[in-house]
Amino acid sequence: MDDILEIMKTRRSIRRYKQQDVPDELLDKIMEAGRWSPSGDNAQPWRFIVVRNPEAKKAMGKIATEGSGRRFTAEYFTGHMQERFRGLKDEEKKAKAFKKLRSGAVSSFLADAPVVIVVCAKLDVWDVPYDAAMATQNMQLMAHALGLGTCVVVAPVSDMRDDIKTMELLKVPHGYKIVAPLAIGYPDESPNPRPRLSLEEIVYYEAFGERRKK
Amino acid sequence: MKESSYFQDIVSALEKALYYERGRGGYFRATMVGTDFIDREPIKGETSEEVIESCVNVLVENKKIKKATSMKDDSGTFFTFEIEGCVHLPVEARLKEEGVPPFVCPPVNMILYKIRELAHLAVEIADISVSHEQGRCAVRVVIFKQK
């Protein structure tokens, strides 16, 4: 049981990949992990589109870049971005981060991932987002266990304006939606763990806000 | 009960449902709300200013809003729209009572949708402030050329 916790704790969101092909056998294992996820009524609403075509990935990357660029430009002009980065004292690094966010380049790596598995879901079930999100998480953990890196990139589908374009690009029919494009490849970076809230900060007992009685 | 009050109840309930499902991300699912209406109207313009004027005229003529003004900052990117007498204001009042912050602005959605289509610029709502007492909203947006 410690092994699975170790896999969870060492997983990172990987945004830079080696230009090395990911064998089909490994992708099959990743999707097998998704297939065994829990779902309401055992509806199994997930469907997976494996995208290797460079043109399709490039188009998704463009949609993602534009979406993120709009969103972060808005965040910059309201001052919320500056507030979010208040802790970063290195002004040069801060300016670089702002530029990357405002240009949307933060999401453009989707085009460079060797493979993107687009997690879709059938809509005529009761628990679409929960089911599909659990499948995505299973797949991320499996990929990490196999030595692969992943990152969920919602930028091409979070906004309706972009979602429509991506659905058309991948020929996703009515009655289905895209939940999570998942970039996959061999990691070409090893990011440090991001800060985590402590259990004391997030756990209550019996009712929200109630701390453990000592 | 008047029809309009009935539909305000329905719309606010749907907005509340969306917010509780998606949180702040509900905004991104609602960026096209209102665009069906403006798509049926003869909006013209090649610059953002021209498109804004054309859309505002249509919205006022059709009694969706009483008045709208817009100002841009020195960067030329950050615009503030002030909208008075919007038909959606009672919906916002209901949402406020329910603790739901404003996250959908159909009139500005329409304007930005047309700016994107006709002036080929990137557009995004940055934030929405509603003043029920004064019967007006301030909506800050970015409009810019994306590289």
PDB file of C-alpha atoms in Angstrom, chain B residues 38 42-60 65 67-72 76-83 107-116 118-119 121-123 139 141-144:
ATOM      1  CA  ILE B  38     -26.951  39.157 -31.491  1.00  0.00           C
ATOM      2  CA  PRO B  42     -27.236  43.232 -38.462  1.00  0.00           C
ATOM      3  CA  ILE B  43     -24.115  44.178 -36.498  1.00  0.00           C
ATOM      4  CA  LYS B  44     -21.461  46.083 -38.422  1.00  0.00           C
ATOM      5  CA  GLY B  45     -17.951  47.369 -37.768  1.00  0.00           C
ATOM      6  CA  GLU B  46     -14.316  46.675 -38.388  1.00  0.00           C
ATOM      7  CA  THR B  47     -12.791  48.119 -35.228  1.00  0.00           C
ATOM      8  CA  SER B  48     -13.724  47.243 -31.654  1.00  0.00           C
ATOM      9  CA  GLU B  49     -15.187  50.737 -31.174  1.00  0.00           C
ATOM     10  CA  GLU B  50     -17.416  50.417 -34.252  1.00  0.00           C
ATOM     11  CA  VAL B  51     -18.635  46.964 -33.214  1.00  0.00           C
ATOM     12  CA  ILE B  52     -19.333  48.140 -29.669  1.00  0.00           C
ATOM     13  CA  GLU B  53     -21.398  51.071 -30.951  1.00  0.00           C
ATOM     14  CA  SER B  54     -23.365  48.865 -33.333  1.00  0.00           C
ATOM     15  CA  CYS B  55     -24.089  46.255 -30.651  1.00  0.00           C
ATOM     16  CA  VAL B  56     -25.061  48.825 -28.027  1.00  0.00           C
ATOM     17  CA  ASN B  57     -27.498  50.462 -30.460  1.00  0.00           C
ATOM     18  CA  VAL B  58     -29.159  47.104 -31.118  1.00  0.00           C
ATOM     19  CA  LEU B  59     -29.333  46.258 -27.418  1.00  0.00           C
ATOM     20  CA  VAL B  60     -30.903  49.617 -26.599  1.00  0.00           C
ATOM     21  CA  ILE B  65     -30.418  47.593 -21.823  1.00  0.00           C
ATOM     22  CA  LYS B  67     -27.651  52.587 -21.840  1.00  0.00           C
ATOM     23  CA  ALA B  68     -24.046  51.435 -22.113  1.00  0.00           C
ATOM     24  CA  THR B  69     -20.758  53.264 -22.185  1.00  0.00           C
ATOM     25  CA  SER B  70     -17.223  51.975 -22.567  1.00  0.00           C
ATOM     26  CA  MET B  71     -13.814  53.378 -21.757  1.00  0.00           C
ATOM     27  CA  LYS B  72     -10.372  51.979 -22.419  1.00  0.00           C
ATOM     28  CA  GLY B  76      -5.621  50.205 -25.211  1.00  0.00           C
ATOM     29  CA  THR B  77      -6.332  46.670 -23.981  1.00  0.00           C
ATOM     30  CA  PHE B  78      -8.358  47.076 -20.802  1.00  0.00           C
ATOM     31  CA  PHE B  79     -11.939  48.284 -21.278  1.00  0.00           C
ATOM     32  CA  THR B  80     -14.617  49.089 -18.709  1.00  0.00           C
ATOM     33  CA  PHE B  81     -18.243  48.820 -19.773  1.00  0.00           C
ATOM     34  CA  GLU B  82     -20.921  50.486 -17.686  1.00  0.00           C
ATOM     35  CA  ILE B  83     -24.362  49.128 -18.400  1.00  0.00           C
ATOM     36  CA  PRO B 107     -24.868  41.911 -23.154  1.00  0.00           C
ATOM     37  CA  VAL B 108     -21.065  41.960 -22.875  1.00  0.00           C
ATOM     38  CA  ASN B 109     -20.884  38.363 -24.104  1.00  0.00           C
ATOM     39  CA  MET B 110     -22.726  39.541 -27.220  1.00  0.00           C
ATOM     40  CA  ILE B 111     -20.471  42.548 -27.762  1.00  0.00           C
ATOM     41  CA  LEU B 112     -17.274  40.535 -27.304  1.00  0.00           C
ATOM     42  CA  TYR B 113     -18.544  37.753 -29.527  1.00  0.00           C
ATOM     43  CA  LYS B 114     -19.082  40.222 -32.359  1.00  0.00           C
ATOM     44  CA  ILE B 115     -15.723  41.960 -31.772  1.00  0.00           C
ATOM     45  CA  ARG B 116     -14.045  38.579 -32.095  1.00  0.00           C
ATOM     46  CA  LEU B 118     -15.772  41.133 -37.030  1.00  0.00           C
ATOM     47  CA  ALA B 119     -12.606  42.795 -35.709  1.00  0.00           C
ATOM     48  CA  LEU B 121      -9.477  40.409 -31.789  1.00  0.00           C
ATOM     49  CA  ALA B 122      -9.070  38.279 -28.668  1.00  0.00           C
ATOM     50  CA  VAL B 123     -11.615  39.117 -25.981  1.00  0.00           C
ATOM     51  CA  VAL B 139     -17.831  44.903 -16.590  1.00  0.00           C
ATOM     52  CA  VAL B 141     -12.776  43.214 -20.235  1.00  0.00           C
ATOM     53  CA  VAL B 142      -9.613  42.799 -22.256  1.00  0.00           C
ATOM     54  CA  ILE B 143      -9.653  43.272 -26.025  1.00  0.00           C
ATOM     55  CA  PHE B 144      -6.371  42.738 -27.826  1.00  0.00           C
TER      56      PHE B 144
END
